[in-house]
C-alpha positions as a Python dict, from the first residue, in 0.01 Angstrom:
ca = {
    (1, 'P'): (0, 0, 0),
    (2, 'T'): (64, 137, 347),
    (3, 'G'): (-90, 468, 435),
    (4, 'S'): (-329, 395, 152),
    (5, 'L'): (-689, 505, 133),
    (6, 'L'): (-774, 157, 14),
    (7, 'Y'): (-931, -97, 243),
    (8, 'P'): (-739, -428, 242),
    (9, 'Y'): (-786, -637, -72),
    (10, 'G'): (-639, -924, -271),
    (11, 'P'): (-635, -1303, -262),
    (12, 'H'): (-490, -1309, 92),
    (13, 'Q'): (-809, -1126, 202),
    (14, 'G'): (-1019, -1402, 47),
    (15, 'D'): (-1101, -1200, -265),
    (16, 'E'): (-1232, -1358, -584),
    (17, 'T'): (-1043, -1253, -899),
    (18, 'N'): (-1222, -1160, -1223),
    (19, 'P'): (-1135, -1350, -1542),
    (20, 'K'): (-866, -1201, -1768),
    (21, 'H'): (-1103, -1092, -2042),
    (22, 'D'): (-1139, -758, -2220),
    (23, 'D'): (-1483, -613, -2128),
    (24, 'G'): (-1525, -909, -1892),
    (25, 'T'): (-1717, -926, -1567),
    (26, 'S'): (-1744, -1123, -1246),
    (27, 'E'): (-1992, -1404, -1216),
    (28, 'E'): (-2329, -1299, -1075),
    (29, 'I'): (-2278, -1214, -707),
    (30, 'T'): (-2573, -1307, -487),
    (31, 'L'): (-2570, -1040, -217),
    (32, 'S'): (-2594, -1191, 131),
    (33, 'V'): (-2760, -863, 236),
    (34, 'P'): (-2989, -704, -27),
    (35, 'F'): (-2860, -359, -122),
    (36, 'T'): (-3097, -60, -145),
    (37, 'F'): (-2994, 180, -420),
    (38, 'Y'): (-3217, 480, -494),
    (39, 'G'): (-3517, 327, -320),
    (40, 'K'): (-3497, -14, -489),
    (41, 'S'): (-3361, -330, -330),
    (42, 'Y'): (-3121, -547, -531),
    (43, 'Q'): (-3023, -910, -460),
    (44, 'T'): (-2750, -950, -721),
    (45, 'A'): (-2455, -748, -846),
    (46, 'F'): (-2170, -773, -1095),
    (47, 'V'): (-1820, -631, -1066),
    (48, 'N'): (-1743, -536, -1425),
    (49, 'N'): (-1387, -507, -1554),
    (50, 'N'): (-1462, -167, -1712),
    (51, 'G'): (-1483, 9, -1376),
    (52, 'V'): (-1851, -42, -1296),
    (53, 'V'): (-2046, -222, -1021),
    (54, 'S'): (-2390, -298, -1164),
    (55, 'F'): (-2710, -439, -1020),
    (56, 'D'): (-2907, -729, -1178),
    (57, 'K'): (-2709, -750, -1503),
    (58, 'P'): (-2350, -704, -1621),
    (59, 'V'): (-2216, -401, -1811),
    (60, 'R'): (-1974, -470, -2095),
    (61, 'Q'): (-1990, -126, -2260),
    (62, 'Y'): (-1641, 21, -2270),
    (63, 'T'): (-1690, 385, -2376),
    (64, 'P'): (-1880, 568, -2101),
    (65, 'D'): (-2201, 762, -2159),
    (66, 'P'): (-2308, 1063, -1949),
    (67, 'F'): (-2566, 1003, -1674),
    (68, 'P'): (-2863, 969, -1665),
    (69, 'L'): (-2838, 671, -1900),
    (70, 'A'): (-3114, 624, -2154),
    (71, 'D'): (-3123, 247, -2092),
    (72, 'G'): (-3212, 295, -1725),
    (73, 'H'): (-2948, 55, -1596),
    (74, 'P'): (-2875, 103, -1222),
    (75, 'F'): (-2505, 112, -1143),
    (76, 'V'): (-2216, 271, -965),
    (77, 'A'): (-1921, 381, -1175),
    (78, 'P'): (-1609, 428, -969),
    (79, 'Y'): (-1413, 476, -1294),
    (80, 'W'): (-1601, 369, -1608),
    (81, 'A'): (-1354, 334, -1894),
    (82, 'D'): (-1208, 68, -2123),
    (83, 'V'): (-1006, -148, -1886),
    (84, 'D'): (-814, -442, -2034),
    (85, 'N'): (-690, -670, -1757),
    (86, 'V'): (-537, -904, -2017),
    (87, 'L'): (-274, -633, -2072),
    (88, 'G'): (-224, -574, -1700),
    (89, 'G'): (-377, -562, -1355),
    (90, 'D'): (-645, -753, -1165),
    (91, 'I'): (-999, -695, -1047),
    (92, 'F'): (-1080, -836, -704),
    (93, 'Y'): (-1398, -854, -497),
    (94, 'R'): (-1542, -1006, -183),
    (95, 'Q'): (-1845, -983, 42),
    (96, 'T'): (-1732, -954, 401),
    (97, 'T'): (-1851, -938, 760),
    (98, 'D'): (-1493, -917, 894),
    (99, 'P'): (-1519, -727, 1226),
    (100, 'A'): (-1192, -534, 1186),
    (101, 'L'): (-1278, -409, 839),
    (102, 'L'): (-1638, -327, 934),
    (103, 'A'): (-1509, -131, 1236),
    (104, 'D'): (-1286, 78, 1007),
    (105, 'I'): (-1568, 141, 760),
    (106, 'S'): (-1809, 232, 1044),
    (107, 'Q'): (-1560, 476, 1194),
    (108, 'D'): (-1500, 643, 857),
    (109, 'I'): (-1868, 682, 770),
    (110, 'T'): (-1959, 806, 1118),
    (111, 'Q'): (-1685, 1067, 1086),
    (112, 'Y'): (-1826, 1191, 754),
    (113, 'F'): (-2193, 1166, 859),
    (114, 'P'): (-2186, 1241, 1233),
    (115, 'K'): (-2563, 1297, 1253),
    (116, 'S'): (-2635, 936, 1153),
    (117, 'P'): (-2430, 695, 1367),
    (118, 'F'): (-2348, 391, 1155),
    (119, 'I'): (-2232, 41, 1247),
    (120, 'A'): (-2166, -158, 931),
    (121, 'T'): (-2286, -518, 928),
    (122, 'W'): (-2177, -608, 572),
    (123, 'A'): (-1964, -480, 287),
    (124, 'L'): (-1886, -565, -74),
    (125, 'V'): (-1532, -452, -157),
    (126, 'A'): (-1434, -431, -527),
    (127, 'T'): (-1081, -327, -621),
    (128, 'W'): (-923, -257, -958),
    (129, 'D'): (-551, -310, -900),
    (130, 'Q'): (-307, -152, -1148),
    (131, 'V'): (-543, -217, -1440),
    (132, 'A'): (-432, -136, -1795),
    (133, 'Y'): (-638, 26, -2071),
    (134, 'Y'): (-747, -128, -2399),
    (135, 'G'): (-487, -88, -2676),
    (136, 'S'): (-218, 20, -2430),
    (137, 'T'): (143, 38, -2545),
    (138, 'S'): (248, 177, -2204),
    (139, 'Q'): (294, 35, -1854),
    (140, 'K'): (29, 267, -1707),
    (141, 'G'): (-214, 124, -1453),
    (142, 'N'): (-507, 256, -1244),
    (143, 'T'): (-581, 148, -886),
    (144, 'F'): (-921, 230, -735),
    (145, 'Q'): (-1190, 74, -520),
    (146, 'A'): (-1565, 73, -460),
    (147, 'V'): (-1717, -34, -128),
    (148, 'L'): (-2090, -97, -79),
    (149, 'T'): (-2188, -113, 287),
    (150, 'T'): (-2494, -111, 513),
    (151, 'D'): (-2618, -142, 870),
    (152, 'S'): (-2941, -278, 711),
    (153, 'K'): (-3111, 65, 743),
    (154, 'M'): (-2872, 304, 572),
    (155, 'F'): (-2677, 221, 256),
    (156, 'Y'): (-2348, 386, 160),
    (157, 'I'): (-2095, 367, -119),
    (158, 'I'): (-1730, 464, -69),
    (159, 'L'): (-1515, 528, -377),
    (160, 'N'): (-1137, 530, -323),
    (161, 'Y'): (-892, 655, -585),
    (162, 'W'): (-532, 562, -507),
    (163, 'D'): (-340, 587, -834),
    (164, 'I'): (-494, 708, -1162),
    (165, 'Q'): (-251, 720, -1457),
    (166, 'W'): (-483, 694, -1758),
    (167, 'T'): (-831, 813, -1860),
    (168, 'T'): (-914, 654, -2196),
    (169, 'G'): (-877, 331, -2394),
    (170, 'A'): (-768, 330, -2757),
    (171, 'A'): (-1116, 226, -2882),
    (172, 'S'): (-1261, 537, -2712),
    (173, 'D'): (-1027, 754, -2923),
    (174, 'G'): (-760, 757, -2654),
    (175, 'D'): (-389, 769, -2734),
    (176, 'A'): (-238, 416, -2714),
    (177, 'E'): (90, 551, -2572),
    (178, 'T'): (-50, 792, -2309),
    (179, 'G'): (-397, 656, -2229),
    (180, 'L'): (-530, 1014, -2253),
    (181, 'G'): (-762, 1211, -2483),
    (182, 'G'): (-1072, 1079, -2662),
    (183, 'I'): (-1374, 1018, -2436),
    (184, 'P'): (-1229, 1006, -2083),
    (185, 'A'): (-1355, 799, -1789),
    (186, 'H'): (-1682, 867, -1610),
    (187, 'A'): (-1733, 851, -1233),
    (188, 'G'): (-2064, 866, -1048),
    (189, 'F'): (-2401, 695, -1008),
    (190, 'N'): (-2691, 613, -1234),
    (191, 'S'): (-3009, 518, -1049),
    (192, 'G'): (-3199, 376, -1342),
    (193, 'D'): (-3451, 664, -1342),
    (194, 'D'): (-3411, 1001, -1513),
    (195, 'T'): (-3392, 1216, -1203),
    (196, 'N'): (-3147, 1052, -963),
    (197, 'F'): (-2789, 1044, -1081),
    (198, 'Y'): (-2462, 1205, -984),
    (199, 'N'): (-2160, 1286, -1196),
    (200, 'I'): (-1836, 1337, -1004),
    (201, 'P'): (-1684, 1666, -1124),
    (202, 'G'): (-1441, 1618, -1411),
    (203, 'S'): (-1619, 1310, -1548),
    (204, 'Q'): (-1561, 1264, -1921),
    (205, 'T'): (-1311, 1549, -1924),
    (206, 'D'): (-931, 1532, -1914),
    (207, 'T'): (-936, 1654, -1552),
    (208, 'I'): (-1080, 1320, -1430),
    (209, 'I'): (-715, 1213, -1402),
    (210, 'N'): (-702, 1440, -1093),
    (211, 'I'): (-973, 1246, -908),
    (212, 'T'): (-710, 1129, -656),
    (213, 'T'): (-697, 1491, -532),
    (214, 'T'): (-1072, 1554, -507),
    (215, 'S'): (-1329, 1458, -244),
    (216, 'N'): (-1668, 1536, -94),
    (217, 'V'): (-1553, 1432, 256),
    (218, 'K'): (-1226, 1629, 278),
    (219, 'V'): (-1013, 1317, 223),
    (220, 'P'): (-833, 1355, -112),
    (221, 'G'): (-917, 1063, -339),
    (222, 'R'): (-1226, 951, -144),
    (223, 'W'): (-1591, 1015, -233),
    (224, 'V'): (-1868, 885, -5),
    (225, 'F'): (-2241, 880, -74),
    (226, 'R'): (-2550, 765, 105),
    (227, 'V'): (-2748, 593, -169),
    (228, 'D'): (-3065, 439, -23),
    (229, 'D'): (-3244, 770, -69),
    (230, 'F'): (-2995, 969, -266),
    (231, 'Q'): (-2837, 1271, -103),
    (232, 'V'): (-2531, 1455, -217),
    (233, 'T'): (-2313, 1470, 89),
    (234, 'G'): (-2315, 1794, 289),
    (235, 'V'): (-2150, 1989, 8),
    (236, 'D'): (-2316, 2215, -238),
    (237, 'P'): (-2140, 2281, -568),
    (238, 'P'): (-1986, 2619, -477),
    (239, 'L'): (-1817, 2468, -172),
    (240, 'L'): (-1703, 2175, -380),
    (241, 'N'): (-1546, 2405, -636),
    (242, 'N'): (-1358, 2613, -381),
    (243, 'D'): (-1281, 2348, -129),
    (244, 'C'): (-1213, 2023, -299),
    (245, 'W'): (-1187, 2059, -672),
    (246, 'L'): (-815, 2141, -667),
}
């Protein structure tokens, strides 16, 4: 959509499309540039239908757990919940070195992190486009995106929330008509160890539906993190509560 937070996506951008399969996942993606996440370098990733980008192995779990996860699985959860793309929507992804896109990403990250000039050399763009929830009897869909990017020294993840209409699938005790209630979606990062993780405010509460209005970079609906050595971006919780958590 024009004026959208989302970076360009879809088949016309050369994206792969995930299979139509409840709790499905992409094939294993061999990263053309290894991605450093919490001090560890990963060569492979999966874009999982249930709103998760995972390293080394897929994630089929549909009801989210709070971070840190007991199983130590490293992943990024833009919006971990019970997506069912058989009922509606598509999940797209691509690795890219497209100069125009990388210029946009570089400009955005440099604006948010002015002390560390950044020129992206690679990105993985994963987009959940109007995806339905498991057990849905409604037309509700969620559209959001995760971007992994690097200049080969610094590693960032951008999470974009464009349109969030539901929080919970029916198997997570959500209401089939509204897609609300039960155990709502979780957003954040799990490093795989017990100490490094981040839960975006509102995760697993009803207020996660408002994630399109929240931010840590003063752009409603966008959260950006440097993840090679984890730092929560220039905001401490009090500022977040007053400034962004509207």
